[in-house]
mmCIF file of C-alpha atoms in Angstrom:
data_model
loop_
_atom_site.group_PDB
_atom_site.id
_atom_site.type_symbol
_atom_site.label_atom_id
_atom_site.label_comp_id
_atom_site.label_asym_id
_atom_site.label_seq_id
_atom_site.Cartn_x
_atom_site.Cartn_y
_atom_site.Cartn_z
ATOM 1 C CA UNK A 1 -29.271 -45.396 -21.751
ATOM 2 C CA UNK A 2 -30.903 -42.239 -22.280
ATOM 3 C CA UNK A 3 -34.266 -43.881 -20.617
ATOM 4 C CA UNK A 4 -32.642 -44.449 -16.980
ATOM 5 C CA UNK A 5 -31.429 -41.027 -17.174
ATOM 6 C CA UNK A 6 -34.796 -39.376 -17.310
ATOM 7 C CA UNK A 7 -36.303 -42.216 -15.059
ATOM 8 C CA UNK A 8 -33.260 -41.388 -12.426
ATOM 9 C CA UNK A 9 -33.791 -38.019 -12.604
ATOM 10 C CA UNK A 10 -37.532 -38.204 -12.216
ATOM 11 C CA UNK A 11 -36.859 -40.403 -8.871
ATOM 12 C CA UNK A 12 -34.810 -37.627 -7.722
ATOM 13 C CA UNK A 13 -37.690 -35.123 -8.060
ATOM 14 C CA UNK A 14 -40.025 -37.158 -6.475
ATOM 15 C CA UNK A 15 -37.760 -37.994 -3.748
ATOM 16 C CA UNK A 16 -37.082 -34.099 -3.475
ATOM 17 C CA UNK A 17 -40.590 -33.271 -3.906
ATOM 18 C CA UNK A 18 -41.141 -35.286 -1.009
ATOM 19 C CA UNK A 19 -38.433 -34.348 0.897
ATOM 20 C CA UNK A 20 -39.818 -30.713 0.614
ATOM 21 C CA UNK A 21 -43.379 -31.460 1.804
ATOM 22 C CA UNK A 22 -42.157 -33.244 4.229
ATOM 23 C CA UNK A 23 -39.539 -30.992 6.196
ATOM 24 C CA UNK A 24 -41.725 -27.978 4.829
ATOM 25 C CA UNK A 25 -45.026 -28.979 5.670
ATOM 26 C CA UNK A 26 -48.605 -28.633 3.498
ATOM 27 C CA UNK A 27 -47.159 -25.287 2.815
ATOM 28 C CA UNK A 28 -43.764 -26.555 1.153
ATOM 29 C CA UNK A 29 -44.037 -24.997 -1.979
ATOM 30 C CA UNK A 30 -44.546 -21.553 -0.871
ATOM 31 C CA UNK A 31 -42.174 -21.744 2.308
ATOM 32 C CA UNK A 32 -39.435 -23.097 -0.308
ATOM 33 C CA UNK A 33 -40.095 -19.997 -2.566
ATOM 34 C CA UNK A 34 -40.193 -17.889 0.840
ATOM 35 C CA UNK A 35 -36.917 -19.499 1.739
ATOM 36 C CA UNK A 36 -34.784 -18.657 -0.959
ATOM 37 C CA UNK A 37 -35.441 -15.126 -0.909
ATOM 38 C CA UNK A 38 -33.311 -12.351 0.641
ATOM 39 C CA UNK A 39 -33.595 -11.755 4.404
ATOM 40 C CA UNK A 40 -32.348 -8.319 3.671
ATOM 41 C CA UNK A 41 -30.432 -6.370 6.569
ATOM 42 C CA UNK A 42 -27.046 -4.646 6.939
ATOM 43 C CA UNK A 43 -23.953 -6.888 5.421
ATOM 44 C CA UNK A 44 -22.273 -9.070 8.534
ATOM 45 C CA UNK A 45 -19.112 -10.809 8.599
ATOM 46 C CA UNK A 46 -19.015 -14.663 9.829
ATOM 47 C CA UNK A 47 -16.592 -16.949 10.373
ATOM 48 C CA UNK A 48 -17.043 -20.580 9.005
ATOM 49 C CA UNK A 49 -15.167 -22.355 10.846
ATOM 50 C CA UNK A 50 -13.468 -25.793 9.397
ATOM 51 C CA UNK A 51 -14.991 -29.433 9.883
ATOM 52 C CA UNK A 52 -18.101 -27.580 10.345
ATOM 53 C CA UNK A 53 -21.408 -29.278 8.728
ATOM 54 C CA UNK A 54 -24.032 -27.612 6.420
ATOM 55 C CA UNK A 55 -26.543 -28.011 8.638
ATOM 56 C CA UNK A 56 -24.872 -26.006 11.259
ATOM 57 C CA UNK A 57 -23.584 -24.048 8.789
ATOM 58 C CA UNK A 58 -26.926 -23.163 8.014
ATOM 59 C CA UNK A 59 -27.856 -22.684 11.688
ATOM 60 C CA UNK A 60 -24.949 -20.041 12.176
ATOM 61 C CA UNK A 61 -26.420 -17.960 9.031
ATOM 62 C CA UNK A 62 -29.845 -17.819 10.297
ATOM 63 C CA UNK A 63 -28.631 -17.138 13.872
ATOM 64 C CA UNK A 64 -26.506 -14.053 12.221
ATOM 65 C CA UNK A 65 -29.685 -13.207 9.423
ATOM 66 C CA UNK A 66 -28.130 -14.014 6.720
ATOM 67 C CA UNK A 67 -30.599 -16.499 5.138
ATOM 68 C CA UNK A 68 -34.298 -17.203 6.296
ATOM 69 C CA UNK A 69 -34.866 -20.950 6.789
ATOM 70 C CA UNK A 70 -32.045 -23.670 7.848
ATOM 71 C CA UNK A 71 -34.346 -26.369 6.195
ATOM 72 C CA UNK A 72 -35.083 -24.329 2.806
ATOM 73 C CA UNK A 73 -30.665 -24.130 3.272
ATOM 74 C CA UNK A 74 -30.173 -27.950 3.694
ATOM 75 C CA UNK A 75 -32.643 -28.817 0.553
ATOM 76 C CA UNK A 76 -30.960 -26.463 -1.799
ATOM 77 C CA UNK A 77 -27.442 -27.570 -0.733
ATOM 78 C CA UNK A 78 -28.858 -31.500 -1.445
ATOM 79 C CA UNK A 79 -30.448 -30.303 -4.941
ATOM 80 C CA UNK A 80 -27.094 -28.985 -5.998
ATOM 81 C CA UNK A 81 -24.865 -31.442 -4.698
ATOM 82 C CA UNK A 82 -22.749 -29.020 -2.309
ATOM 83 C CA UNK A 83 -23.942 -30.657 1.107
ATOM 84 C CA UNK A 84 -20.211 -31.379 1.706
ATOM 85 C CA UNK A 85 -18.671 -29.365 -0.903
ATOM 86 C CA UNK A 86 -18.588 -25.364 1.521
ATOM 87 C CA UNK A 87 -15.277 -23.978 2.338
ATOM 88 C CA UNK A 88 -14.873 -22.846 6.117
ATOM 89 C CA UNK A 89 -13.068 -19.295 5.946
ATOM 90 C CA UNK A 90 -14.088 -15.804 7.144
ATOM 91 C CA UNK A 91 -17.021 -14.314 4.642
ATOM 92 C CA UNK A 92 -18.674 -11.156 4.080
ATOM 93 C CA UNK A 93 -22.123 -12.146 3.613
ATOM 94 C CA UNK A 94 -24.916 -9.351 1.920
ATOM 95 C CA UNK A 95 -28.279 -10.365 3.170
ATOM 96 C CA UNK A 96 -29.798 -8.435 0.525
ATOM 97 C CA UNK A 97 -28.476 -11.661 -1.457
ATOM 98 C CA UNK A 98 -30.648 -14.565 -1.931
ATOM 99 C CA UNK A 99 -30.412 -17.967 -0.577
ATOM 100 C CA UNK A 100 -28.891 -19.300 -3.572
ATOM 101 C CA UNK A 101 -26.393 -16.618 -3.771
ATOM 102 C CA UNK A 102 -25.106 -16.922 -0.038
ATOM 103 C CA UNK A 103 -24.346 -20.617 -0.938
ATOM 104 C CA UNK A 104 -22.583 -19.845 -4.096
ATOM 105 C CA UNK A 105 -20.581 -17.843 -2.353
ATOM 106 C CA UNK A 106 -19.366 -20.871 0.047
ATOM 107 C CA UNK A 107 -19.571 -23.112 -2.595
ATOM 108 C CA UNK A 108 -16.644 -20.950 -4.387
ATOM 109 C CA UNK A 109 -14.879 -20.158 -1.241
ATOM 110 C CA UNK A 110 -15.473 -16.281 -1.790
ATOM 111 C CA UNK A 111 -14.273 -15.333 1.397
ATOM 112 C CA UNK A 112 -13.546 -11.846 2.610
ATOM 113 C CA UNK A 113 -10.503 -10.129 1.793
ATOM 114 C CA UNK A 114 -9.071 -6.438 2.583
ATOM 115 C CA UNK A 115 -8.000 -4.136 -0.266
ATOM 116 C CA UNK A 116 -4.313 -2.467 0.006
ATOM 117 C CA UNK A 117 -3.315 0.527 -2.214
ATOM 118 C CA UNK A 118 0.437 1.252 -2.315
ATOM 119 C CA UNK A 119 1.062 3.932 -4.027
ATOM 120 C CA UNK A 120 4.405 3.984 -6.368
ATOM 121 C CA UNK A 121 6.659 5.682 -5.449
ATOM 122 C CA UNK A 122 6.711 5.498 -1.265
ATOM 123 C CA UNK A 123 9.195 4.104 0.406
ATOM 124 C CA UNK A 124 9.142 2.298 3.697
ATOM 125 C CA UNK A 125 7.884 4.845 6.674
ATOM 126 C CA UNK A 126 4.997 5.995 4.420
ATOM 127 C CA UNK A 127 4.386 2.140 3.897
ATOM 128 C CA UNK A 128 4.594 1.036 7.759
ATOM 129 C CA UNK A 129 2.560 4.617 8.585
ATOM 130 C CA UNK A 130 -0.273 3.458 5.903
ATOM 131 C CA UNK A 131 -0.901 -0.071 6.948
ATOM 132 C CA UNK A 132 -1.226 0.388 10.639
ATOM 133 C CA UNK A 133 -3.552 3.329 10.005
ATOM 134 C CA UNK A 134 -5.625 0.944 7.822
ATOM 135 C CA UNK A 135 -5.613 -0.959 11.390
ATOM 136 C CA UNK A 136 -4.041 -3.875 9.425
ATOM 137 C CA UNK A 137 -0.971 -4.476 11.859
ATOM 138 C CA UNK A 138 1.327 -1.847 13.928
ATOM 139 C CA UNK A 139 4.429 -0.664 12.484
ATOM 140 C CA UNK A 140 6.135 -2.626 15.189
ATOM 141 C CA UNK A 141 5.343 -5.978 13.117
ATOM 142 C CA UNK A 142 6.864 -4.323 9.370
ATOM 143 C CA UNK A 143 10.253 -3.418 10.645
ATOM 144 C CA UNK A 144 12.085 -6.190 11.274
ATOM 145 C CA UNK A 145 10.572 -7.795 8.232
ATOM 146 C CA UNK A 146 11.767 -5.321 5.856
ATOM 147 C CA UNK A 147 14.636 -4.053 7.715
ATOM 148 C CA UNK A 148 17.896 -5.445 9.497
ATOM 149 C CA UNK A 149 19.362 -8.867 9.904
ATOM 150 C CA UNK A 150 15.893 -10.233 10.639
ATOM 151 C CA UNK A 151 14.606 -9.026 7.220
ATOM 152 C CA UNK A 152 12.740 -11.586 5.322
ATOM 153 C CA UNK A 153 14.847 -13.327 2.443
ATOM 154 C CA UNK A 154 14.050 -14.189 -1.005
ATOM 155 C CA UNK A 155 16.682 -16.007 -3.232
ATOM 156 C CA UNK A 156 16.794 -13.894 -6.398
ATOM 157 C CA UNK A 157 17.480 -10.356 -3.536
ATOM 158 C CA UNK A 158 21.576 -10.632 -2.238
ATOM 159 C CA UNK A 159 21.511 -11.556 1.372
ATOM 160 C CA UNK A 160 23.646 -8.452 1.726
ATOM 161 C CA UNK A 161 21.033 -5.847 0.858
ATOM 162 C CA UNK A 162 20.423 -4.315 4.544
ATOM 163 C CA UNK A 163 16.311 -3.650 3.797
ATOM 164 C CA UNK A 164 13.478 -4.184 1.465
ATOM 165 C CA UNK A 165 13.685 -0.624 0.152
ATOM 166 C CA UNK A 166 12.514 -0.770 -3.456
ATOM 167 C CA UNK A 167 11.501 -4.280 -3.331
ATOM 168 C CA UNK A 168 8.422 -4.504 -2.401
ATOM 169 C CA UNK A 169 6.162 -3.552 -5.682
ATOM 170 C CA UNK A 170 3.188 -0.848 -5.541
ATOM 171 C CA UNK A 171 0.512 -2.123 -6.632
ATOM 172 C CA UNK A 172 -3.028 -2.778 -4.868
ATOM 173 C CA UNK A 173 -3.598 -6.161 -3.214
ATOM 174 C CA UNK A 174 -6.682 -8.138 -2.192
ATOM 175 C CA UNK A 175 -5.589 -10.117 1.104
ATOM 176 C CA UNK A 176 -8.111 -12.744 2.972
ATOM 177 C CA UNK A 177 -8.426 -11.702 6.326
ATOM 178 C CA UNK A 178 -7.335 -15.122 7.755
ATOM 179 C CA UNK A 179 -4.274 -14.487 6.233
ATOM 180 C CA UNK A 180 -3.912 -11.076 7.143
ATOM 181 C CA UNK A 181 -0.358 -9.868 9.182
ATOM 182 C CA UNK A 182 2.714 -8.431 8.355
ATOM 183 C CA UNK A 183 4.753 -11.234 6.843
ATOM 184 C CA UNK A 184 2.043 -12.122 4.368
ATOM 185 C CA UNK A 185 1.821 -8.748 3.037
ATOM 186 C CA UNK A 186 5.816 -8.235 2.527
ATOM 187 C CA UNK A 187 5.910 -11.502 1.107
ATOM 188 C CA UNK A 188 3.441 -10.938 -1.249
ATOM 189 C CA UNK A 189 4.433 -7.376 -2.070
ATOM 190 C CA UNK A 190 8.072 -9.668 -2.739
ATOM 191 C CA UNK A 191 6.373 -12.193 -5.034
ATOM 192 C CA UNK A 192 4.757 -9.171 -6.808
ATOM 193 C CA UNK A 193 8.137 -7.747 -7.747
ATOM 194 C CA UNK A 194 9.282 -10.989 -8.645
ATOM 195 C CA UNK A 195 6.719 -11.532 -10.935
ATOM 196 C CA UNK A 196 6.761 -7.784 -12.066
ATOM 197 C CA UNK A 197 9.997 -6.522 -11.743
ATOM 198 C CA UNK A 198 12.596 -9.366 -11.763
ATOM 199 C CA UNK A 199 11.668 -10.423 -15.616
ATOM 200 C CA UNK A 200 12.336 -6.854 -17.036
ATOM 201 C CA UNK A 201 15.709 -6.925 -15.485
ATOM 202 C CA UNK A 202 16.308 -10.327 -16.590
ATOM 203 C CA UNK A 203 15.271 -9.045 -20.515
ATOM 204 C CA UNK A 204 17.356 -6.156 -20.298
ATOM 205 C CA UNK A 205 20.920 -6.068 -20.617
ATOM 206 C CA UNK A 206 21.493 -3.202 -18.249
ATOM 207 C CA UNK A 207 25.626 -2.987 -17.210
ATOM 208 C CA UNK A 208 24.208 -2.387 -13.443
ATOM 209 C CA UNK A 209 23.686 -4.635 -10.789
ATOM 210 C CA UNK A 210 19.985 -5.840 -9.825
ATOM 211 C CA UNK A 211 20.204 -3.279 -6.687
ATOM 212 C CA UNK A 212 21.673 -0.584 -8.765
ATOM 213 C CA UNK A 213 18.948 -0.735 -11.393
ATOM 214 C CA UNK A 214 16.272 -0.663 -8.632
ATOM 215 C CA UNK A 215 18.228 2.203 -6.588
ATOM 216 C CA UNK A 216 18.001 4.235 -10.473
ATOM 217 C CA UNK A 217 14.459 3.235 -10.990
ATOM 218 C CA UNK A 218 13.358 4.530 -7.756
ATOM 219 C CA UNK A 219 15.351 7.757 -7.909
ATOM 220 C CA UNK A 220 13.473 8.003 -11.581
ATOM 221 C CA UNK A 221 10.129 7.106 -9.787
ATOM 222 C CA UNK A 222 10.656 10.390 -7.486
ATOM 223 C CA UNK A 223 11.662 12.482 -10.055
ATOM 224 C CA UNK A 224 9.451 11.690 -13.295
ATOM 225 C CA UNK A 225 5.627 12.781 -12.848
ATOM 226 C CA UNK A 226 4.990 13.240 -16.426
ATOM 227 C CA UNK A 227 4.742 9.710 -18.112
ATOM 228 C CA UNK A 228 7.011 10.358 -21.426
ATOM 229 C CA UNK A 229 9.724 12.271 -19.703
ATOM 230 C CA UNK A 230 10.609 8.836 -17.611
ATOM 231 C CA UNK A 231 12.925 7.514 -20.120
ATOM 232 C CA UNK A 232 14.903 11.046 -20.827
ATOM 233 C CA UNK A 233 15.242 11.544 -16.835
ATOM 234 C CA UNK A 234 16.251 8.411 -17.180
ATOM 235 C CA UNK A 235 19.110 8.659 -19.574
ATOM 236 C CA UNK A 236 19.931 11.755 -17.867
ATOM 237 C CA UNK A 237 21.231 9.905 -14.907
ATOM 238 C CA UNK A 238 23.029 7.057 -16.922
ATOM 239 C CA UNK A 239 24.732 9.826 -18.689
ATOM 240 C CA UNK A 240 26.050 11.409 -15.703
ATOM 241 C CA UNK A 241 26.908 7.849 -14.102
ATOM 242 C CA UNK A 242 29.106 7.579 -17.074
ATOM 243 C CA UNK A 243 30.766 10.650 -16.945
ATOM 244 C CA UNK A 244 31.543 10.671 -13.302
ATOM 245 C CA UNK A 245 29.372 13.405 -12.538
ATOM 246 C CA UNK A 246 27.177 13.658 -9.262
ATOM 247 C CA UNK A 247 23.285 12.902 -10.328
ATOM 248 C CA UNK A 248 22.096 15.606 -8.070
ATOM 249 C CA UNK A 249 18.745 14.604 -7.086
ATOM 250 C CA UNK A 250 16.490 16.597 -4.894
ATOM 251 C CA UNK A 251 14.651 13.227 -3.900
ATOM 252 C CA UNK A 252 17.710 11.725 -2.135
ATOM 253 C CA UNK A 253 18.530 14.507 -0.189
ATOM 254 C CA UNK A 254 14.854 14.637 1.042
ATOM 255 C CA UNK A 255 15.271 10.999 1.748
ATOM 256 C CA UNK A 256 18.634 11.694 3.291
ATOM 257 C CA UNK A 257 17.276 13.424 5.182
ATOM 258 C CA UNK A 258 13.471 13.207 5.980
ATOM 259 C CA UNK A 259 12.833 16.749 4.240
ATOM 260 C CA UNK A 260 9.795 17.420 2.342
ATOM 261 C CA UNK A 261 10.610 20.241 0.201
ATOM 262 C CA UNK A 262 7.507 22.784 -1.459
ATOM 263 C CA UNK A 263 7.282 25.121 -4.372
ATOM 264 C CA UNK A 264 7.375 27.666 -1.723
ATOM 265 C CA UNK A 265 10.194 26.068 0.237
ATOM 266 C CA UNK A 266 13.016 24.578 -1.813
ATOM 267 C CA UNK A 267 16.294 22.715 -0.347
ATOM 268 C CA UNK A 268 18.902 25.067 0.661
ATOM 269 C CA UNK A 269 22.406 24.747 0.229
ATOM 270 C CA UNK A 270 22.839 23.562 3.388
ATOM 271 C CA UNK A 271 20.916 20.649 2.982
ATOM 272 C CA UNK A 272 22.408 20.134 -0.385
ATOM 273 C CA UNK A 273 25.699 20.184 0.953
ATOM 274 C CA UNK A 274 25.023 17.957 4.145
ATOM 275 C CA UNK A 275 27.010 14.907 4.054
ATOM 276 C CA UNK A 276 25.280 11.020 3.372
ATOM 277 C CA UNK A 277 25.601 8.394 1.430
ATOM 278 C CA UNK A 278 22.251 8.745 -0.053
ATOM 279 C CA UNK A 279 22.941 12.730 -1.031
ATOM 280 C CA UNK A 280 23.975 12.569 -4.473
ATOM 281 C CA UNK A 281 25.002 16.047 -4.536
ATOM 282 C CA UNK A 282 28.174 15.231 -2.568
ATOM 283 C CA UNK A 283 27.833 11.496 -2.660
ATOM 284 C CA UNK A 284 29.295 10.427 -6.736
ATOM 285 C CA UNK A 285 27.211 7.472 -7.879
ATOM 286 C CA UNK A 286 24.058 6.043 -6.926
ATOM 287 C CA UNK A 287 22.742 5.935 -3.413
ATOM 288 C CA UNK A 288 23.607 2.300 -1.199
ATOM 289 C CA UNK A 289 19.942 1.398 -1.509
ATOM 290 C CA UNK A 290 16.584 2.275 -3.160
ATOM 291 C CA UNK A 291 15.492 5.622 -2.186
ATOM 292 C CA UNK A 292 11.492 4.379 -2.657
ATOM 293 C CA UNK A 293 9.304 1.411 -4.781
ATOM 294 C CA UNK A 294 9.371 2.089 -8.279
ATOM 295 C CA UNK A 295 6.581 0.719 -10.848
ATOM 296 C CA UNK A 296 7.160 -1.227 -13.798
ATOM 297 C CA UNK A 297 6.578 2.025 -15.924
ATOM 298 C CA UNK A 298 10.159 3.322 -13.877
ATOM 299 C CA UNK A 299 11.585 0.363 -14.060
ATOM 300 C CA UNK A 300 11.564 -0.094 -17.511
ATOM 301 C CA UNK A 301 13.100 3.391 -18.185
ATOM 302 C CA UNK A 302 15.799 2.604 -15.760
ATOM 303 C CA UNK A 303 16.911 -0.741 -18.141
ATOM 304 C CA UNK A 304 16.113 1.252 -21.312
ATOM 305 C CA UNK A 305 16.787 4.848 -20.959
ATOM 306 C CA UNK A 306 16.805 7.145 -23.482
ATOM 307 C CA UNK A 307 20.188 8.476 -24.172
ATOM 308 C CA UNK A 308 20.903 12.306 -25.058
ATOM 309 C CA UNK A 309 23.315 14.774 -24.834
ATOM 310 C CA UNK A 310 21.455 16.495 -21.936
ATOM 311 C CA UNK A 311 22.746 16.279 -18.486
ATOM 312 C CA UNK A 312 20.703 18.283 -16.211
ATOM 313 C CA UNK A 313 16.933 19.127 -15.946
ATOM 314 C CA UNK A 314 14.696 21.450 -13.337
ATOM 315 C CA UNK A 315 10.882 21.221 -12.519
ATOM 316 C CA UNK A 316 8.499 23.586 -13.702
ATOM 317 C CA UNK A 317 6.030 23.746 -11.227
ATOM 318 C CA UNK A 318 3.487 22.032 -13.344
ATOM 319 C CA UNK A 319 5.781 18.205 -13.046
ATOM 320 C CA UNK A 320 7.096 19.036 -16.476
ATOM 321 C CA UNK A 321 11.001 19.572 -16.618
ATOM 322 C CA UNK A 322 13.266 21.310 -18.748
ATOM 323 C CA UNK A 323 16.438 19.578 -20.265
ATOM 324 C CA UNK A 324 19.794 21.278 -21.136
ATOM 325 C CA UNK A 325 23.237 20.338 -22.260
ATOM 326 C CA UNK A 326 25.400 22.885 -20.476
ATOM 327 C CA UNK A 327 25.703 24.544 -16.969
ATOM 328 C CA UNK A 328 24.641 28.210 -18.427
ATOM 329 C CA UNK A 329 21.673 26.576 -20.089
ATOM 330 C CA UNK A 330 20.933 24.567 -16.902
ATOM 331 C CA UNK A 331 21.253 28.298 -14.484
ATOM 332 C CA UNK A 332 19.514 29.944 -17.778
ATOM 333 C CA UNK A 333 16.386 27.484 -17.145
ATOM 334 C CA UNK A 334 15.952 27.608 -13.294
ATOM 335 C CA UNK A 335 16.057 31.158 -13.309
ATOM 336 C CA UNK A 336 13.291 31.309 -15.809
ATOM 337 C CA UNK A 337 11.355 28.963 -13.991
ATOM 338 C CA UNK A 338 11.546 31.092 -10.514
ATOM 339 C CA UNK A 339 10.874 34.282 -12.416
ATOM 340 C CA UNK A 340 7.527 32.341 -13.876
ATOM 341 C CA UNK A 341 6.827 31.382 -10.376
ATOM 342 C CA UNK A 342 6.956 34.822 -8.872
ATOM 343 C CA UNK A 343 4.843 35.512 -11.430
ATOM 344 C CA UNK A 344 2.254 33.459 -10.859
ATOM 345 C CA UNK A 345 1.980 33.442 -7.020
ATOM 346 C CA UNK A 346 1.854 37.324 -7.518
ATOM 347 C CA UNK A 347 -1.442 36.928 -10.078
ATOM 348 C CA UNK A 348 -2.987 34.812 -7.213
ATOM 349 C CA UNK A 349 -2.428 37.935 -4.699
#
């Protein structure tokens, strides 16, 4: 057995061997070599388009300098059995690769993709505003998908939930461009949070409902920068759910009401005091809807917060927050924490 190997695979050299020579000419050995090298060049993006051969394949990549020689192309794809074996698709080709490279790349069907960074934490305009500024489709396209009786549906999200808010899970994402538009990046920014976010609700036993626990997570999201205060945040707001008592969050009031509020310019009790469903300084409970996307990290402290006696907390200006018990201790805090401001933004003067 092991003798017809060798003696096959000798015939195929010859028959290669002569194969080269032939298509190559008396210089076959040297023009192969010359062949598989780089072309070099700036990187160029090509479309492959389906039912088309490797021979014009290879035609289309020297027309666009990406390889060197269509016949060098054809031999190598023959020696390594990929002739019929390269996947049409859009590619990103580097024709500082070599020969072999390029064809590994169609060989594996490495075709070009475009990188998307979503932030926790942002909710839906910032979303829309980002993608069509990445010039990956207008916000005209994300709206009805995420938003209104058009929305997109998944079974495990109530067909009563009027928008996406929340859903659709931060995280960054490597799309091929062929696939590229607005309804394959929500639904994959769905099946993300499916595969995310629906199994630590599913593990928890958390008394709220799916959209409750996502509307708390998000509201944590906003509030919590510092990683290990998540949880206490956290339990700060299931402790004032329980007692009835409004959870007073900057965040939705800024949502409420598209306000960005600074160190140097804080809500004011107007704003506070404005009227919405998503204000939960007059509004008791949690808001109708997620107030942005929350990562797992939220998520999890939103199913498993940690539960204290403390029912209010204020920013320091450096993301940290500090807890109290009572109202004086609460007043008692944010007045230290303005004083300590003034303090600072004088030393900068």
């Amino acid at each position: 057995m092991s003798r017809s190997i060798v003696t096959v695979s000798k015939l195929q050299g010859i028959l290669l061997g002569g194969l080269l020579i032939l298509t190559l000419g008396l210089g076959g050995w040297s023009s192969w070599q010359e062949g598989l090298q780089p072309l070099g060049g700036e990187p160029v993006r090509v479309k492959i388009r389906s039912g088309l051969g490797s021979a014009d394949i290879g035609d289309l990549l020297v027309t666009q300098k990406v390889i060197r020689s269509q016949p060098v192309w054809r031999i190598y794809l023959l020696t390594q059995g990929w002739t019929n074996s390269l996947k049409a698709g859009t590619y990103d080709f580097d024709p500082q690769q070599s020969l072999p490279q390029i064809a590994q790349q169609l060989y594996e069907g490495r075709i070009a993709q475009v990188r998307l960074t979503v932030p926790e934490g942002w909710n839906l305009k910032q979303m829309a505003r980002y993608f069509e500024m990445q010039g990956v489709f207008p916000e005209a396209q994300f709206w009805p998908l995420v938003k209104g009786p058009e929305r997109l549906q998944v079974p495990w999200l109530p067909k009563t939930v009027p928008q996406l808010e929340g859903f659709l899970f931060p995280d960054t994402y490597l799309i091929p461009v062929d696939a590229l538009s607005a309804q394959q990046v929500v639904q994959r920014m769905l099946q993300r949070f499916e595969e995310v976010g629906l199994p630590i609700y599913q593990s928890n036993k958390t008394t709220l409902s799916m959209v409750e626990w996502v509307t708390l997570a998000s509201i944590v999201e906003k509030e919590a920068v510092v990683a290990q205060e998540r949880s206490l945040i956290s339990g700060v707001f299931w402790q004032r759910l329980q007692k009835n008592i409004p959870l007073g969050s900057d965040p939705t009031v800024e949502y409420a009401f598209g306000i960005t509020q600074t160190p140097e310019r804080n809500l004011t009790y107007a704003q506070v005091r404005q009227k919405s469903p998503y204000n939960t300084y007059v509004t008791p409970g949690l808001p109708p809807t997620p107030i942005a996307a929350p990562g797992k990290a939220s998520l999890e402290s939103a199913a498993q917060p940690e539960l204290t006696d403390y029912l209010f907390f204020v920013a320091r200006y450096d993301g940290t927050h500090i807890f109290s018990q009572t109202v004086a201790e609460h007043e008692q805090a944010k007045r230290k924490i303005r004083q300590d401001f003034k303090l600072t933004d004088q030393r900068k003067k």
